[in-house]
Tab-separated table of N, CA and C in Angstrom:
chain	number	residue	atom	x	y	z
Z	1	UNK	N	-11.352	1.187	-19.190
Z	1	UNK	CA	-11.678	0.778	-17.676
Z	1	UNK	C	-12.361	-0.594	-17.481
Z	2	UNK	N	-13.403	-0.379	-18.177
Z	2	UNK	CA	-14.830	-1.355	-18.293
Z	2	UNK	C	-14.012	-2.782	-18.280
Z	3	UNK	N	-12.698	-3.106	-19.364
Z	3	UNK	CA	-12.140	-4.291	-19.234
Z	3	UNK	C	-11.494	-4.721	-18.022
Z	4	UNK	N	-10.488	-3.491	-17.339
Z	4	UNK	CA	-10.258	-4.049	-16.059
Z	4	UNK	C	-10.909	-3.953	-15.156
Z	5	UNK	N	-11.949	-3.604	-14.875
Z	5	UNK	CA	-13.049	-3.963	-13.800
Z	5	UNK	C	-13.986	-4.964	-13.882
Z	6	UNK	N	-14.056	-5.764	-15.495
Z	6	UNK	CA	-14.476	-6.914	-15.154
Z	6	UNK	C	-13.838	-8.207	-15.365
Z	7	UNK	N	-12.333	-8.025	-15.532
Z	7	UNK	CA	-11.443	-8.604	-15.009
Z	7	UNK	C	-10.941	-9.074	-13.667
Z	8	UNK	N	-10.989	-7.799	-12.842
Z	8	UNK	CA	-11.076	-7.767	-11.280
Z	8	UNK	C	-12.375	-8.678	-10.799
Z	9	UNK	N	-13.467	-8.144	-11.320
Z	9	UNK	CA	-14.467	-8.772	-11.020
Z	9	UNK	C	-14.341	-10.450	-10.965
Z	10	UNK	N	-13.709	-10.978	-12.296
Z	10	UNK	CA	-14.145	-12.221	-12.872
Z	10	UNK	C	-13.161	-13.222	-11.965
Z	11	UNK	N	-11.529	-12.190	-11.929
Z	11	UNK	CA	-10.431	-13.174	-11.628
Z	11	UNK	C	-9.954	-12.774	-9.827
Z	12	UNK	N	-9.808	-11.573	-9.531
Z	12	UNK	CA	-9.534	-10.928	-8.252
Z	12	UNK	C	-10.226	-10.893	-7.372
Z	13	UNK	N	-11.803	-10.645	-7.270
Z	13	UNK	CA	-12.300	-10.494	-5.913
Z	13	UNK	C	-12.883	-11.962	-5.902
Z	14	UNK	N	-13.107	-13.091	-6.769
Z	14	UNK	CA	-13.484	-14.587	-6.280
Z	14	UNK	C	-12.839	-15.061	-5.228
Z	15	UNK	N	-11.254	-14.746	-5.695
Z	15	UNK	CA	-10.070	-14.878	-5.176
Z	15	UNK	C	-10.052	-14.438	-3.561
Z	16	UNK	N	-10.077	-12.772	-3.483
Z	16	UNK	CA	-9.932	-12.891	-2.277
Z	16	UNK	C	-10.983	-13.226	-1.244
Z	17	UNK	N	-11.664	-13.004	-1.605
Z	17	UNK	CA	-13.656	-13.559	-1.183
Z	17	UNK	C	-12.952	-15.300	-0.528
Z	18	UNK	N	-12.400	-15.949	-1.283
Z	18	UNK	CA	-11.940	-17.131	-0.810
Z	18	UNK	C	-10.941	-17.254	0.435
Z	19	UNK	N	-10.147	-16.650	0.005
Z	19	UNK	CA	-8.762	-15.769	0.991
Z	19	UNK	C	-9.370	-15.498	2.433
Z	20	UNK	N	-10.184	-14.579	2.064
Z	20	UNK	CA	-10.683	-13.657	3.239
Z	20	UNK	C	-11.604	-14.887	4.398
Z	21	UNK	N	-12.635	-15.799	3.688
Z	21	UNK	CA	-13.092	-16.019	4.371
Z	21	UNK	C	-12.753	-17.848	4.809
Z	22	UNK	N	-11.540	-18.213	4.036
Z	22	UNK	CA	-10.613	-18.900	5.155
Z	22	UNK	C	-9.812	-18.381	5.979
Z	23	UNK	N	-9.315	-17.329	6.190
Z	23	UNK	CA	-8.549	-17.114	7.051
Z	23	UNK	C	-9.634	-15.816	8.218
Z	24	UNK	N	-10.697	-15.970	7.664
Z	24	UNK	CA	-11.784	-15.702	8.721
Z	24	UNK	C	-11.562	-13.974	9.177
Z	25	UNK	N	-11.563	-13.447	7.808
Z	25	UNK	CA	-11.017	-11.942	8.057
Z	25	UNK	C	-12.182	-11.233	7.656
Z	26	UNK	N	-12.764	-9.756	8.421
Z	26	UNK	CA	-13.707	-9.238	7.772
Z	26	UNK	C	-13.889	-8.857	6.785
Z	27	UNK	N	-14.903	-8.303	5.962
Z	27	UNK	CA	-14.854	-7.862	4.662
Z	27	UNK	C	-13.905	-6.563	4.730
Z	28	UNK	N	-14.001	-5.621	5.753
Z	28	UNK	CA	-13.043	-4.207	5.786
Z	28	UNK	C	-11.628	-4.431	5.833
Z	29	UNK	N	-11.341	-5.290	6.369
Z	29	UNK	CA	-9.865	-5.818	7.122
Z	29	UNK	C	-9.158	-6.768	5.902
Z	30	UNK	N	-10.403	-7.422	5.615
Z	30	UNK	CA	-9.594	-7.969	4.014
Z	30	UNK	C	-9.691	-7.352	3.139
Z	31	UNK	N	-10.212	-5.925	2.843
Z	31	UNK	CA	-9.825	-4.840	1.731
Z	31	UNK	C	-8.556	-4.146	2.006
Z	32	UNK	N	-8.430	-4.134	3.521
Z	32	UNK	CA	-7.312	-3.032	3.693
Z	32	UNK	C	-6.406	-4.344	3.206
Z	33	UNK	N	-5.834	-5.343	3.683
Z	33	UNK	CA	-5.111	-6.063	3.751
Z	33	UNK	C	-4.898	-6.714	2.439
Z	34	UNK	N	-5.745	-7.830	2.070
Z	34	UNK	CA	-5.557	-8.684	1.173
Z	34	UNK	C	-5.169	-7.539	-0.536
Z	35	UNK	N	-6.029	-7.186	-0.576
Z	35	UNK	CA	-6.296	-5.718	-1.277
Z	35	UNK	C	-5.333	-5.055	-1.772
Z	36	UNK	N	-4.503	-4.451	-0.699
Z	36	UNK	CA	-3.065	-3.908	-0.845
Z	36	UNK	C	-2.002	-4.775	-1.202
Z	37	UNK	N	-2.420	-5.936	-0.650
Z	37	UNK	CA	-1.241	-7.122	-0.797
Z	37	UNK	C	-1.341	-7.068	-2.597
Z	38	UNK	N	-2.392	-7.452	-2.870
Z	38	UNK	CA	-2.535	-7.754	-4.567
Z	38	UNK	C	-1.819	-6.478	-5.421
Z	39	UNK	N	-2.922	-5.392	-5.013
Z	39	UNK	CA	-1.916	-4.185	-5.401
Z	39	UNK	C	-0.394	-4.069	-5.692
Z	40	UNK	N	-0.212	-4.087	-4.196
Z	40	UNK	CA	1.555	-3.871	-4.335
Z	40	UNK	C	2.740	-4.813	-4.408
Z	41	UNK	N	2.004	-5.729	-4.733
Z	41	UNK	CA	2.784	-7.120	-5.379
Z	41	UNK	C	3.727	-7.454	-6.428
Z	42	UNK	N	3.350	-6.218	-7.281
Z	42	UNK	CA	4.147	-6.202	-8.476
Z	42	UNK	C	5.196	-5.327	-8.178
Z	43	UNK	N	5.025	-4.459	-7.197
Z	43	UNK	CA	6.155	-3.924	-6.907
Z	43	UNK	C	7.243	-4.253	-5.931
Z	44	UNK	N	6.572	-5.297	-4.719
Z	44	UNK	CA	7.543	-5.644	-4.075
Z	44	UNK	C	8.315	-7.354	-5.075
Z	45	UNK	N	7.994	-7.471	-5.899
Z	45	UNK	CA	8.551	-8.833	-6.808
Z	45	UNK	C	9.610	-8.039	-7.707
Z	46	UNK	N	9.105	-6.810	-8.229
Z	46	UNK	CA	10.417	-6.023	-9.288
Z	46	UNK	C	11.643	-5.466	-8.438
Z	47	UNK	N	11.458	-5.127	-7.091
Z	47	UNK	CA	11.894	-5.019	-5.692
Z	47	UNK	C	13.067	-5.582	-5.316
Z	48	UNK	N	12.406	-7.103	-5.335
Z	48	UNK	CA	12.961	-8.221	-5.040
Z	48	UNK	C	14.040	-8.509	-5.935
Z	49	UNK	N	13.380	-8.756	-7.327
Z	49	UNK	CA	14.594	-8.812	-8.431
Z	49	UNK	C	15.822	-7.666	-8.459
Z	50	UNK	N	15.378	-6.394	-8.609
Z	50	UNK	CA	16.299	-5.350	-8.230
Z	50	UNK	C	17.519	-5.891	-7.048
Z	51	UNK	N	17.003	-6.074	-6.104
Z	51	UNK	CA	18.064	-6.120	-5.183
Z	51	UNK	C	18.846	-7.272	-5.326
Z	52	UNK	N	18.280	-8.693	-5.544
Z	52	UNK	CA	19.083	-9.995	-5.988
Z	52	UNK	C	20.079	-9.593	-6.917
Z	53	UNK	N	19.759	-9.054	-8.146
Z	53	UNK	CA	20.292	-9.301	-9.617
Z	53	UNK	C	21.232	-7.762	-9.603
Z	54	UNK	N	20.845	-6.720	-8.945
Z	54	UNK	CA	21.821	-5.403	-9.091
Z	54	UNK	C	22.268	-5.052	-8.095
Z	55	UNK	N	22.031	-5.790	-6.835
Z	55	UNK	CA	22.483	-5.243	-5.280
Z	55	UNK	C	22.145	-3.452	-5.259
Z	56	UNK	N	21.084	-3.209	-5.767
Z	56	UNK	CA	20.920	-1.482	-5.464
Z	56	UNK	C	19.907	-1.490	-4.324
Z	57	UNK	N	20.370	-1.716	-3.092
Z	57	UNK	CA	18.724	-1.620	-1.984
Z	57	UNK	C	18.306	0.184	-2.014
Z	58	UNK	N	19.474	0.647	-1.911
Z	58	UNK	CA	19.225	2.554	-1.882
Z	58	UNK	C	17.840	2.821	-2.965
Z	59	UNK	N	18.206	2.418	-4.208
Z	59	UNK	CA	17.284	2.645	-5.254
Z	59	UNK	C	15.982	1.919	-5.090
Z	60	UNK	N	15.816	0.373	-4.544
Z	60	UNK	CA	14.977	0.022	-4.065
Z	60	UNK	C	14.027	0.293	-3.383
Z	61	UNK	N	14.561	0.964	-2.064
Z	61	UNK	CA	13.780	1.479	-1.014
Z	61	UNK	C	12.886	2.981	-1.131
Z	62	UNK	N	14.355	3.651	-2.471
Z	62	UNK	CA	13.568	4.858	-3.032
Z	62	UNK	C	12.322	4.568	-4.044
Z	63	UNK	N	12.126	3.955	-4.309
Z	63	UNK	CA	10.857	3.275	-5.370
Z	63	UNK	C	9.662	2.997	-4.294
Z	64	UNK	N	10.460	2.182	-3.126
Z	64	UNK	CA	8.641	2.025	-2.391
Z	64	UNK	C	8.333	3.357	-1.356
Z	65	UNK	N	9.502	4.422	-1.201
Z	65	UNK	CA	9.403	5.496	-0.507
Z	65	UNK	C	8.469	6.146	-1.515
Z	66	UNK	N	8.710	6.415	-3.037
Z	66	UNK	CA	8.093	7.199	-3.813
Z	66	UNK	C	6.839	6.913	-4.097
Z	67	UNK	N	6.359	5.344	-4.030
Z	67	UNK	CA	5.112	5.101	-4.270
Z	67	UNK	C	4.226	5.220	-3.033
Z	68	UNK	N	5.093	4.863	-1.811
Z	68	UNK	CA	4.023	5.389	-0.812
Z	68	UNK	C	3.625	6.678	-0.791
Z	69	UNK	N	4.504	7.694	-0.939
Z	69	UNK	CA	3.665	9.470	-0.878
Z	69	UNK	C	3.118	9.655	-2.602
Z	70	UNK	N	3.341	9.256	-3.090
Z	70	UNK	CA	2.286	8.872	-4.068
Z	70	UNK	C	1.113	8.873	-4.117
Z	71	UNK	N	0.641	7.676	-2.955
Z	71	UNK	CA	-0.326	7.221	-2.433
Z	71	UNK	C	-1.119	8.532	-1.361
Z	72	UNK	N	0.183	8.540	-0.912
Z	72	UNK	CA	-0.626	9.590	0.154
Z	72	UNK	C	-1.126	10.801	-0.107
Z	73	UNK	N	-0.127	11.831	-1.041
Z	73	UNK	CA	-0.159	12.971	-1.695
Z	73	UNK	C	-1.664	12.766	-2.938
Z	74	UNK	N	-0.745	11.988	-3.785
Z	74	UNK	CA	-1.745	12.400	-4.824
Z	74	UNK	C	-3.251	11.618	-4.805
Z	75	UNK	N	-3.425	10.349	-4.407
Z	75	UNK	CA	-4.433	9.736	-4.383
Z	75	UNK	C	-5.343	10.491	-3.239
Z	76	UNK	N	-4.553	10.255	-2.002
Z	76	UNK	CA	-5.448	10.665	-1.161
Z	76	UNK	C	-6.145	12.584	-1.280
Z	77	UNK	N	-5.282	13.354	-1.833
Z	77	UNK	CA	-5.621	14.276	-2.359
Z	77	UNK	C	-6.710	14.315	-3.681
Z	78	UNK	N	-7.022	14.131	-4.152
Z	78	UNK	CA	-7.814	13.181	-5.473
Z	78	UNK	C	-9.082	13.174	-4.385
Z	79	UNK	N	-8.794	11.805	-3.362
Z	79	UNK	CA	-10.444	11.468	-2.821
Z	79	UNK	C	-10.737	12.309	-2.179
Z	80	UNK	N	-10.088	13.674	-1.365
Z	80	UNK	CA	-10.645	14.215	-0.691
Z	80	UNK	C	-11.183	15.885	-1.497
Z	81	UNK	N	-10.466	15.919	-2.350
Z	81	UNK	CA	-11.106	17.307	-3.530
Z	81	UNK	C	-12.377	16.513	-4.103
Z	82	UNK	N	-12.492	15.250	-4.512
Z	82	UNK	CA	-13.726	14.641	-5.267
Z	82	UNK	C	-14.815	14.199	-3.973
Z	83	UNK	N	-14.660	14.405	-2.726
Z	83	UNK	CA	-15.853	14.318	-2.051
Z	83	UNK	C	-16.379	15.687	-1.714
Z	84	UNK	N	-17.912	15.509	-1.861
Z	84	UNK	CA	-18.662	16.672	-1.857
Z	84	UNK	C	-18.618	17.221	-0.289
Z	85	UNK	N	-18.936	18.124	0.522
Z	85	UNK	CA	-19.011	18.471	1.836
Z	85	UNK	C	-17.449	18.498	2.601
Z	86	UNK	N	-17.875	18.713	3.926
Z	86	UNK	CA	-16.664	18.698	4.771
Z	86	UNK	C	-16.125	17.260	5.061
Z	87	UNK	N	-14.468	17.390	5.121
Z	87	UNK	CA	-14.063	16.047	5.287
Z	87	UNK	C	-13.804	15.937	7.087
Z	88	UNK	N	-13.713	14.605	7.388
Z	88	UNK	CA	-13.846	14.410	8.695
Z	88	UNK	C	-12.885	13.200	8.837
Z	89	UNK	N	-11.861	13.296	9.540
Z	89	UNK	CA	-11.222	12.142	9.739
Z	89	UNK	C	-11.357	11.515	11.420
Z	90	UNK	N	-11.181	10.475	11.652
Z	90	UNK	CA	-11.026	9.887	13.076
Z	90	UNK	C	-9.799	9.737	13.571
Z	91	UNK	N	-9.477	10.498	14.653
Z	91	UNK	CA	-7.990	10.847	15.278
Z	91	UNK	C	-7.627	9.557	15.270
Z	92	UNK	N	-8.065	8.327	16.109
Z	92	UNK	CA	-7.053	7.309	16.536
Z	92	UNK	C	-7.035	6.808	14.962
Z	93	UNK	N	-7.379	6.387	14.021
Z	93	UNK	CA	-6.773	5.633	12.952
Z	93	UNK	C	-6.077	6.589	12.602
Z	94	UNK	N	-6.016	8.074	12.293
Z	94	UNK	CA	-5.171	8.715	11.366
Z	94	UNK	C	-3.661	8.779	12.055
Z	95	UNK	N	-3.472	8.848	13.972
Z	95	UNK	CA	-2.684	9.239	14.010
Z	95	UNK	C	-1.929	7.634	14.147
Z	96	UNK	N	-2.553	6.536	14.131
Z	96	UNK	CA	-1.945	4.953	14.142
Z	96	UNK	C	-1.613	4.994	12.746
Z	97	UNK	N	-1.929	5.435	11.660
Z	97	UNK	CA	-1.194	5.446	10.515
Z	97	UNK	C	-0.316	5.993	10.026
Z	98	UNK	N	-0.240	7.551	10.800
Z	98	UNK	CA	0.807	8.490	10.833
Z	98	UNK	C	2.408	7.795	11.594
Z	99	UNK	N	1.859	7.363	12.297
Z	99	UNK	CA	3.011	6.660	13.148
Z	99	UNK	C	3.183	5.606	12.673
Z	100	UNK	N	3.018	4.532	11.974
Z	100	UNK	CA	3.107	3.847	10.942
Z	100	UNK	C	4.036	3.986	10.206
Z	101	UNK	N	3.436	4.710	9.491
Z	101	UNK	CA	4.416	5.695	8.170
Z	101	UNK	C	5.447	6.263	8.516
Z	102	UNK	N	5.704	6.845	9.748
Z	102	UNK	CA	6.841	7.576	10.106
Z	102	UNK	C	7.641	6.683	10.487
Z	103	UNK	N	7.271	5.682	11.177
Z	103	UNK	CA	8.299	4.315	11.981
Z	103	UNK	C	9.104	3.575	10.540
Z	104	UNK	N	8.282	3.320	9.559
Z	104	UNK	CA	8.268	3.050	8.307
Z	104	UNK	C	9.712	3.321	7.627
Z	105	UNK	N	9.405	5.091	7.905
Z	105	UNK	CA	10.260	5.575	6.878
Z	105	UNK	C	11.664	5.694	7.321
Z	106	UNK	N	11.312	5.948	8.663
Z	106	UNK	CA	12.899	5.851	9.798
Z	106	UNK	C	13.206	4.303	9.418
Z	107	UNK	N	12.969	3.177	9.368
Z	107	UNK	CA	13.414	2.313	9.268
Z	107	UNK	C	14.043	1.830	7.626
Z	108	UNK	N	13.555	2.377	6.731
Z	108	UNK	CA	14.073	3.068	5.324
Z	108	UNK	C	14.965	3.578	5.473
Z	109	UNK	N	15.180	4.704	6.078
Z	109	UNK	CA	16.181	5.453	5.954
Z	109	UNK	C	17.525	5.163	7.094
Z	110	UNK	N	17.241	3.944	7.755
Z	110	UNK	CA	18.394	3.516	8.931
Z	110	UNK	C	19.141	1.890	7.876
Z	111	UNK	N	18.442	1.774	7.073
Z	111	UNK	CA	18.914	0.531	6.024
Z	111	UNK	C	19.542	1.242	5.369
Z	112	UNK	N	19.547	2.155	4.793
Z	112	UNK	CA	19.820	2.789	3.458
Z	112	UNK	C	21.097	3.569	3.957
Z	113	UNK	N	20.962	4.031	4.990
Z	113	UNK	CA	22.129	4.888	5.730
Z	113	UNK	C	23.303	4.357	4.951
Z	114	UNK	N	24.254	5.235	4.593
Z	114	UNK	CA	25.626	4.580	4.573
Z	114	UNK	C	27.042	5.504	4.869
Z	115	UNK	N	26.358	6.241	6.184
Z	115	UNK	CA	27.313	7.089	6.781
Z	115	UNK	C	27.501	8.668	5.992
Z	116	UNK	N	27.109	8.894	4.758
Z	116	UNK	CA	27.241	10.439	4.381
Z	116	UNK	C	26.574	11.489	5.039
């Protein structure tokens, strides 16, 4: 794990800092957007390749939905479980993110819907 951390410190963090300062992003916004983009880019490129080469859009959308469910269920559950004391959630960001997630899922279903 220390090799991964040192690699991220040496190569990933400086690029994020330079990009966020060039775009004028605050640290929290850069962490949410650019870090997520860097984390999800391998999935996006794999999905793009599977759609263009194998013409399997439904499988690609299923992979995205599975990855999102993994993050929401397992990672969030582990974070809540590891935190000591009561967990509080701000209502507005939770509602905003939940609605955005539901809209994305509805959009994915509408794209992959084949009439069955």
